[in-house]
Amino acid sequence: ENQARLKEHQLQTEKLENQASDCRSKLKAVESAKAVKDMQHASEVDQLRTALKQAKSARVAAETQIMELQRQKEKLQSVDTSAMATAFAQKAELDELREKLRTAAARNVELDGIQEKLLVAETAAANTQKAIK
């Protein structure tokens, strides 16, 4: 009877040892899978950090470009304003010159009339002198 109990006890011990061995194997598999997942997670974290750094760099570059474009826009607006002011000044000057030209043309017409009268008077004077001689 003791032998039967001993044998049964040995069988249970062997069964428990097999179960323990299976558990150790499963634990190693779980630890191995966990190590693989941890490595994958670390790799994903590194990729995300790299992507974040790239995004930050791209944002800084975009902000710099926007600031430069705003400076250029302001410069162009300043040039445009200056060009408009110059154009208005030139138009005013041109209008003034046109008025002077009209005045000069009117004086030329007046001088032409005076010159014609003078020519008539000189002709009349020459004719009078001839008649006197």
CSV table of N, CA and C in Angstrom, one decimal:
chain,number,residue,atom,x,y,z
A,1,GLU,N,0.8,-1.2,0.0
A,1,GLU,CA,0.0,0.0,0.0
A,1,GLU,C,0.9,1.3,0.0
A,2,ASN,N,1.9,1.3,0.8
A,2,ASN,CA,2.9,2.4,0.8
A,2,ASN,C,3.5,2.6,-0.6
A,3,GLN,N,3.8,1.4,-1.2
A,3,GLN,CA,4.4,1.5,-2.5
A,3,GLN,C,3.5,2.1,-3.5
A,4,ALA,N,2.2,1.7,-3.4
A,4,ALA,CA,1.2,2.2,-4.3
A,4,ALA,C,1.1,3.7,-4.1
A,5,ARG,N,1.1,4.2,-2.8
A,5,ARG,CA,1.1,5.6,-2.5
A,5,ARG,C,2.3,6.3,-3.0
A,6,LEU,N,3.5,5.6,-2.8
A,6,LEU,CA,4.8,6.2,-3.2
A,6,LEU,C,4.8,6.3,-4.8
A,7,LYS,N,4.3,5.3,-5.4
A,7,LYS,CA,4.2,5.3,-6.9
A,7,LYS,C,3.3,6.5,-7.3
A,8,GLU,N,2.1,6.5,-6.7
A,8,GLU,CA,1.2,7.6,-7.0
A,8,GLU,C,1.8,9.0,-6.7
A,9,HIS,N,2.5,9.1,-5.6
A,9,HIS,CA,3.1,10.3,-5.3
A,9,HIS,C,4.2,10.7,-6.3
A,10,GLN,N,5.0,9.7,-6.7
A,10,GLN,CA,6.0,9.9,-7.7
A,10,GLN,C,5.4,10.3,-9.1
A,11,LEU,N,4.3,9.7,-9.4
A,11,LEU,CA,3.6,10.1,-10.7
A,11,LEU,C,3.1,11.5,-10.6
A,12,GLN,N,2.5,11.9,-9.4
A,12,GLN,CA,2.0,13.3,-9.2
A,12,GLN,C,3.2,14.2,-9.2
A,13,THR,N,4.3,13.8,-8.6
A,13,THR,CA,5.5,14.7,-8.6
A,13,THR,C,6.0,14.9,-10.0
A,14,GLU,N,6.1,13.7,-10.8
A,14,GLU,CA,6.5,13.8,-12.2
A,14,GLU,C,5.6,14.7,-13.0
A,15,LYS,N,4.3,14.5,-12.7
A,15,LYS,CA,3.2,15.3,-13.4
A,15,LYS,C,3.4,16.8,-13.1
A,16,LEU,N,3.7,17.1,-11.8
A,16,LEU,CA,3.9,18.5,-11.4
A,16,LEU,C,5.2,19.1,-12.0
A,17,GLU,N,6.2,18.2,-12.0
A,17,GLU,CA,7.5,18.7,-12.6
A,17,GLU,C,7.3,19.0,-14.1
A,18,ASN,N,6.5,18.1,-14.8
A,18,ASN,CA,6.2,18.3,-16.2
A,18,ASN,C,5.4,19.6,-16.4
A,19,GLN,N,4.5,19.8,-15.5
A,19,GLN,CA,3.7,21.1,-15.6
A,19,GLN,C,4.6,22.3,-15.3
A,20,ALA,N,5.5,22.1,-14.3
A,20,ALA,CA,6.4,23.2,-14.0
A,20,ALA,C,7.3,23.5,-15.2
A,21,SER,N,7.8,22.5,-15.9
A,21,SER,CA,8.6,22.6,-17.1
A,21,SER,C,7.8,23.3,-18.2
A,22,ASP,N,6.6,22.9,-18.4
A,22,ASP,CA,5.7,23.5,-19.4
A,22,ASP,C,5.5,25.0,-19.0
A,23,CYS,N,5.3,25.3,-17.8
A,23,CYS,CA,5.1,26.7,-17.3
A,23,CYS,C,6.4,27.5,-17.6
A,24,ARG,N,7.6,26.9,-17.3
A,24,ARG,CA,8.8,27.6,-17.5
A,24,ARG,C,9.0,27.9,-19.0
A,25,SER,N,8.6,26.9,-19.9
A,25,SER,CA,8.7,27.1,-21.3
A,25,SER,C,7.8,28.2,-21.8
A,26,LYS,N,6.5,28.1,-21.2
A,26,LYS,CA,5.6,29.2,-21.6
A,26,LYS,C,6.0,30.5,-21.1
A,27,LEU,N,6.6,30.6,-19.9
A,27,LEU,CA,7.1,31.8,-19.4
A,27,LEU,C,8.2,32.4,-20.2
A,28,LYS,N,9.2,31.5,-20.7
A,28,LYS,CA,10.2,31.9,-21.6
A,28,LYS,C,9.7,32.5,-22.9
A,29,ALA,N,8.6,31.8,-23.4
A,29,ALA,CA,8.0,32.2,-24.7
A,29,ALA,C,7.4,33.6,-24.5
A,30,VAL,N,6.7,33.8,-23.3
A,30,VAL,CA,6.0,35.0,-23.0
A,30,VAL,C,7.1,36.1,-22.9
A,31,GLU,N,8.1,35.8,-22.1
A,31,GLU,CA,9.2,36.8,-21.9
A,31,GLU,C,9.9,37.2,-23.3
A,32,SER,N,10.0,36.2,-24.1
A,32,SER,CA,10.6,36.4,-25.5
A,32,SER,C,9.7,37.3,-26.3
A,33,ALA,N,8.4,37.0,-26.3
A,33,ALA,CA,7.4,37.8,-27.0
A,33,ALA,C,7.4,39.2,-26.4
A,34,LYS,N,7.5,39.3,-25.1
A,34,LYS,CA,7.5,40.6,-24.5
A,34,LYS,C,8.7,41.4,-24.9
A,35,ALA,N,9.8,40.8,-25.0
A,35,ALA,CA,11.1,41.4,-25.4
A,35,ALA,C,11.0,41.9,-26.8
A,36,VAL,N,10.4,41.1,-27.7
A,36,VAL,CA,10.2,41.5,-29.1
A,36,VAL,C,9.2,42.7,-29.2
A,37,LYS,N,8.1,42.6,-28.4
A,37,LYS,CA,7.2,43.8,-28.4
A,37,LYS,C,7.8,45.0,-27.8
A,38,ASP,N,8.6,44.9,-26.8
A,38,ASP,CA,9.3,46.0,-26.2
A,38,ASP,C,10.3,46.6,-27.2
A,39,MET,N,11.0,45.8,-28.0
A,39,MET,CA,11.9,46.3,-29.1
A,39,MET,C,11.1,47.0,-30.2
A,40,GLN,N,9.9,46.4,-30.5
A,40,GLN,CA,9.1,47.1,-31.5
A,40,GLN,C,8.6,48.4,-31.0
A,41,HIS,N,8.2,48.4,-29.8
A,41,HIS,CA,7.7,49.6,-29.2
A,41,HIS,C,8.8,50.7,-29.1
A,42,ALA,N,10.0,50.3,-28.8
A,42,ALA,CA,11.1,51.3,-28.7
A,42,ALA,C,11.4,51.8,-30.1
A,43,SER,N,11.3,50.9,-31.1
A,43,SER,CA,11.5,51.3,-32.5
A,43,SER,C,10.4,52.3,-32.9
A,44,GLU,N,9.2,52.0,-32.6
A,44,GLU,CA,8.1,52.9,-32.9
A,44,GLU,C,8.2,54.3,-32.3
A,45,VAL,N,8.7,54.3,-31.0
A,45,VAL,CA,8.9,55.5,-30.2
A,45,VAL,C,10.0,56.3,-30.9
A,46,ASP,N,11.1,55.6,-31.3
A,46,ASP,CA,12.2,56.3,-32.0
A,46,ASP,C,11.7,57.0,-33.3
A,47,GLN,N,10.9,56.2,-34.1
A,47,GLN,CA,10.3,56.7,-35.3
A,47,GLN,C,9.4,57.9,-35.1
A,48,LEU,N,8.6,57.8,-34.1
A,48,LEU,CA,7.7,58.9,-33.7
A,48,LEU,C,8.5,60.2,-33.3
A,49,ARG,N,9.6,60.0,-32.5
A,49,ARG,CA,10.4,61.1,-32.1
A,49,ARG,C,11.1,61.7,-33.4
A,50,THR,N,11.6,60.9,-34.3
A,50,THR,CA,12.2,61.4,-35.5
A,50,THR,C,11.2,62.2,-36.3
A,51,ALA,N,10.0,61.6,-36.5
A,51,ALA,CA,8.9,62.3,-37.2
A,51,ALA,C,8.5,63.6,-36.6
A,52,LEU,N,8.5,63.6,-35.2
A,52,LEU,CA,8.2,64.9,-34.5
A,52,LEU,C,9.3,65.9,-34.7
A,53,LYS,N,10.5,65.5,-34.7
A,53,LYS,CA,11.6,66.5,-34.9
A,53,LYS,C,11.5,67.0,-36.4
A,54,GLN,N,11.2,66.1,-37.3
A,54,GLN,CA,11.1,66.6,-38.7
A,54,GLN,C,9.9,67.6,-38.9
A,55,ALA,N,8.8,67.3,-38.2
A,55,ALA,CA,7.7,68.1,-38.2
A,55,ALA,C,8.0,69.5,-37.6
A,56,LYS,N,8.7,69.5,-36.5
A,56,LYS,CA,9.1,70.8,-35.9
A,56,LYS,C,10.0,71.6,-36.8
A,57,SER,N,11.0,70.9,-37.4
A,57,SER,CA,11.9,71.6,-38.4
A,57,SER,C,11.1,72.1,-39.6
A,58,ALA,N,10.1,71.4,-40.1
A,58,ALA,CA,9.3,71.8,-41.2
A,58,ALA,C,8.5,73.0,-40.8
A,59,ARG,N,8.0,73.0,-39.6
A,59,ARG,CA,7.2,74.1,-39.1
A,59,ARG,C,8.0,75.4,-39.0
A,60,VAL,N,9.2,75.2,-38.4
A,60,VAL,CA,10.1,76.4,-38.3
A,60,VAL,C,10.5,76.9,-39.6
A,61,ALA,N,10.8,76.0,-40.6
A,61,ALA,CA,11.1,76.5,-41.9
A,61,ALA,C,9.9,77.2,-42.6
A,62,ALA,N,8.7,76.7,-42.4
A,62,ALA,CA,7.5,77.3,-42.9
A,62,ALA,C,7.3,78.7,-42.3
A,63,GLU,N,7.5,78.8,-41.0
A,63,GLU,CA,7.3,80.1,-40.3
A,63,GLU,C,8.3,81.1,-40.8
A,64,THR,N,9.6,80.6,-41.0
A,64,THR,CA,10.6,81.5,-41.5
A,64,THR,C,10.2,82.0,-42.9
A,65,GLN,N,9.8,81.1,-43.7
A,65,GLN,CA,9.4,81.4,-45.1
A,65,GLN,C,8.2,82.4,-45.1
A,66,ILE,N,7.2,82.2,-44.2
A,66,ILE,CA,6.1,83.1,-44.1
A,66,ILE,C,6.6,84.5,-43.7
A,67,MET,N,7.5,84.6,-42.7
A,67,MET,CA,8.0,85.9,-42.3
A,67,MET,C,8.7,86.6,-43.5
A,68,GLU,N,9.5,85.8,-44.2
A,68,GLU,CA,10.2,86.4,-45.4
A,68,GLU,C,9.2,86.9,-46.4
A,69,LEU,N,8.2,86.1,-46.7
A,69,LEU,CA,7.2,86.5,-47.6
A,69,LEU,C,6.5,87.8,-47.2
A,70,GLN,N,6.2,87.9,-45.9
A,70,GLN,CA,5.6,89.1,-45.3
A,70,GLN,C,6.5,90.3,-45.5
A,71,ARG,N,7.8,90.1,-45.3
A,71,ARG,CA,8.7,91.2,-45.5
A,71,ARG,C,8.7,91.6,-46.9
A,72,GLN,N,8.7,90.7,-47.8
A,72,GLN,CA,8.7,91.0,-49.3
A,72,GLN,C,7.4,91.7,-49.6
A,73,LYS,N,6.3,91.2,-49.1
A,73,LYS,CA,5.0,91.9,-49.4
A,73,LYS,C,5.0,93.3,-48.9
A,74,GLU,N,5.6,93.5,-47.7
A,74,GLU,CA,5.6,94.9,-47.1
A,74,GLU,C,6.5,95.8,-48.0
A,75,LYS,N,7.7,95.2,-48.5
A,75,LYS,CA,8.6,95.9,-49.3
A,75,LYS,C,7.9,96.3,-50.6
A,76,LEU,N,7.2,95.3,-51.2
A,76,LEU,CA,6.5,95.6,-52.5
A,76,LEU,C,5.4,96.6,-52.3
A,77,GLN,N,4.7,96.6,-51.1
A,77,GLN,CA,3.6,97.6,-50.9
A,77,GLN,C,4.3,99.0,-50.7
A,78,SER,N,5.4,99.0,-50.1
A,78,SER,CA,6.2,100.3,-50.0
A,78,SER,C,6.6,100.8,-51.3
A,79,VAL,N,7.1,99.9,-52.1
A,79,VAL,CA,7.5,100.3,-53.5
A,79,VAL,C,6.3,100.7,-54.3
A,80,ASP,N,5.2,100.0,-54.2
A,80,ASP,CA,4.0,100.3,-54.9
A,80,ASP,C,3.5,101.7,-54.5
A,81,THR,N,3.5,102.0,-53.1
A,81,THR,CA,3.1,103.3,-52.6
A,81,THR,C,4.0,104.4,-53.1
A,82,SER,N,5.3,104.1,-53.1
A,82,SER,CA,6.3,105.1,-53.6
A,82,SER,C,6.1,105.3,-55.1
A,83,ALA,N,5.8,104.2,-55.9
A,83,ALA,CA,5.6,104.4,-57.3
A,83,ALA,C,4.3,105.2,-57.6
A,84,MET,N,3.3,105.0,-56.8
A,84,MET,CA,2.1,105.7,-57.0
A,84,MET,C,2.3,107.2,-56.7
A,85,ALA,N,3.0,107.5,-55.6
A,85,ALA,CA,3.3,108.9,-55.2
A,85,ALA,C,4.1,109.5,-56.3
A,86,THR,N,5.1,108.8,-56.9
A,86,THR,CA,5.9,109.3,-58.0
A,86,THR,C,5.0,109.6,-59.2
A,87,ALA,N,4.2,108.6,-59.5
A,87,ALA,CA,3.3,108.8,-60.7
A,87,ALA,C,2.4,110.0,-60.5
A,88,PHE,N,1.8,110.2,-59.3
A,88,PHE,CA,1.0,111.4,-59.1
A,88,PHE,C,1.8,112.6,-59.2
A,89,ALA,N,3.0,112.7,-58.7
A,89,ALA,CA,3.8,113.8,-58.8
A,89,ALA,C,4.2,114.1,-60.3
A,90,GLN,N,4.5,113.0,-61.0
A,90,GLN,CA,4.8,113.2,-62.4
A,90,GLN,C,3.6,113.7,-63.2
A,91,LYS,N,2.4,113.2,-62.9
A,91,LYS,CA,1.2,113.6,-63.6
A,91,LYS,C,0.9,115.1,-63.3
A,92,ALA,N,1.1,115.5,-62.0
A,92,ALA,CA,0.9,116.9,-61.7
A,92,ALA,C,1.9,117.8,-62.5
A,93,GLU,N,3.2,117.3,-62.6
A,93,GLU,CA,4.2,118.0,-63.3
A,93,GLU,C,3.8,118.1,-64.8
A,94,LEU,N,3.4,117.0,-65.3
A,94,LEU,CA,3.0,116.9,-66.7
A,94,LEU,C,1.8,117.9,-67.0
A,95,ASP,N,0.8,117.9,-66.1
A,95,ASP,CA,-0.3,118.8,-66.2
A,95,ASP,C,0.2,120.3,-66.2
A,96,GLU,N,1.1,120.6,-65.3
A,96,GLU,CA,1.7,121.9,-65.3
A,96,GLU,C,2.4,122.3,-66.6
A,97,LEU,N,3.2,121.3,-67.1
A,97,LEU,CA,3.9,121.5,-68.4
A,97,LEU,C,2.9,121.7,-69.5
A,98,ARG,N,1.8,121.0,-69.5
A,98,ARG,CA,0.8,121.1,-70.6
A,98,ARG,C,0.2,122.5,-70.5
A,99,GLU,N,0.0,123.0,-69.3
A,99,GLU,CA,-0.6,124.3,-69.1
A,99,GLU,C,0.4,125.4,-69.6
A,100,LYS,N,1.7,125.2,-69.3
A,100,LYS,CA,2.7,126.1,-69.8
A,100,LYS,C,2.8,126.1,-71.3
A,101,LEU,N,2.6,124.9,-71.9
A,101,LEU,CA,2.7,124.7,-73.3
A,101,LEU,C,1.5,125.4,-74.0
A,102,ARG,N,0.3,125.3,-73.3
A,102,ARG,CA,-0.9,126.0,-73.9
A,102,ARG,C,-0.7,127.5,-73.8
A,103,THR,N,-0.1,128.0,-72.7
A,103,THR,CA,0.2,129.4,-72.5
A,103,THR,C,1.2,129.9,-73.6
A,104,ALA,N,2.2,129.1,-73.8
A,104,ALA,CA,3.2,129.4,-74.8
A,104,ALA,C,2.6,129.4,-76.2
A,105,ALA,N,1.8,128.4,-76.4
A,105,ALA,CA,1.1,128.4,-77.8
A,105,ALA,C,0.3,129.6,-78.0
A,106,ALA,N,-0.5,130.0,-76.9
A,106,ALA,CA,-1.3,131.2,-77.0
A,106,ALA,C,-0.4,132.4,-77.3
A,107,ARG,N,0.7,132.5,-76.6
A,107,ARG,CA,1.6,133.7,-76.8
A,107,ARG,C,2.2,133.6,-78.2
A,108,ASN,N,2.5,132.4,-78.7
A,108,ASN,CA,3.0,132.3,-80.1
A,108,ASN,C,2.0,132.8,-81.1
A,109,VAL,N,0.7,132.5,-80.8
A,109,VAL,CA,-0.4,133.0,-81.7
A,109,VAL,C,-0.4,134.5,-81.6
A,110,GLU,N,-0.3,135.0,-80.4
A,110,GLU,CA,-0.3,136.5,-80.1
A,110,GLU,C,0.9,137.1,-80.8
A,111,LEU,N,2.0,136.5,-80.6
A,111,LEU,CA,3.3,137.0,-81.3
A,111,LEU,C,3.2,137.0,-82.8
A,112,ASP,N,2.6,135.9,-83.3
A,112,ASP,CA,2.4,135.8,-84.8
A,112,ASP,C,1.5,136.9,-85.3
A,113,GLY,N,0.5,137.3,-84.5
A,113,GLY,CA,-0.4,138.4,-84.9
A,113,GLY,C,0.4,139.7,-84.8
A,114,ILE,N,1.2,139.9,-83.8
A,114,ILE,CA,1.9,141.1,-83.6
A,114,ILE,C,3.0,141.2,-84.7
A,115,GLN,N,3.6,140.1,-85.0
A,115,GLN,CA,4.6,140.0,-86.1
A,115,GLN,C,4.0,140.3,-87.5
A,116,GLU,N,2.8,139.8,-87.7
A,116,GLU,CA,2.1,140.1,-88.9
A,116,GLU,C,1.7,141.6,-89.0
A,117,LYS,N,1.3,142.2,-87.9
A,117,LYS,CA,1.0,143.6,-87.9
A,117,LYS,C,2.2,144.4,-88.1
A,118,LEU,N,3.4,144.0,-87.5
A,118,LEU,CA,4.6,144.7,-87.6
A,118,LEU,C,5.1,144.6,-89.1
A,119,LEU,N,4.9,143.4,-89.7
A,119,LEU,CA,5.3,143.3,-91.1
A,119,LEU,C,4.4,144.2,-92.0
A,120,VAL,N,3.1,144.3,-91.7
A,120,VAL,CA,2.2,145.2,-92.4
A,120,VAL,C,2.7,146.6,-92.2
A,121,ALA,N,3.0,147.0,-91.0
A,121,ALA,CA,3.5,148.3,-90.7
A,121,ALA,C,4.8,148.7,-91.4
A,122,GLU,N,5.7,147.7,-91.3
A,122,GLU,CA,7.0,147.9,-92.0
A,122,GLU,C,6.8,148.1,-93.5
A,123,THR,N,5.9,147.2,-94.1
A,123,THR,CA,5.6,147.3,-95.5
A,123,THR,C,5.0,148.7,-95.8
A,124,ALA,N,4.1,149.1,-94.9
A,124,ALA,CA,3.5,150.4,-95.1
A,124,ALA,C,4.5,151.5,-95.0
A,125,ALA,N,5.4,151.4,-94.0
A,125,ALA,CA,6.5,152.4,-93.8
A,125,ALA,C,7.4,152.5,-95.1
A,126,ALA,N,7.8,151.3,-95.6
A,126,ALA,CA,8.6,151.2,-96.7
A,126,ALA,C,7.9,151.8,-97.9
A,127,ASN,N,6.7,151.5,-98.1
A,127,ASN,CA,5.9,152.1,-99.2
A,127,ASN,C,5.8,153.6,-99.0
A,128,THR,N,5.6,154.1,-97.8
A,128,THR,CA,5.5,155.5,-97.6
A,128,THR,C,6.9,156.2,-97.9
A,129,GLN,N,8.0,155.6,-97.5
A,129,GLN,CA,9.3,156.1,-97.8
A,129,GLN,C,9.5,156.2,-99.3
A,130,LYS,N,9.1,155.2,-100.0
A,130,LYS,CA,9.2,155.1,-101.5
A,130,LYS,C,8.4,156.3,-102.1
A,131,ALA,N,7.2,156.4,-101.5
A,131,ALA,CA,6.4,157.5,-102.1
A,131,ALA,C,6.9,158.8,-101.9
A,132,ILE,N,7.6,159.0,-100.7
A,132,ILE,CA,8.2,160.3,-100.4
A,132,ILE,C,9.4,160.6,-101.3
A,133,LYS,N,10.1,159.6,-101.7
A,133,LYS,CA,11.3,159.8,-102.5
A,133,LYS,C,10.9,160.1,-103.9
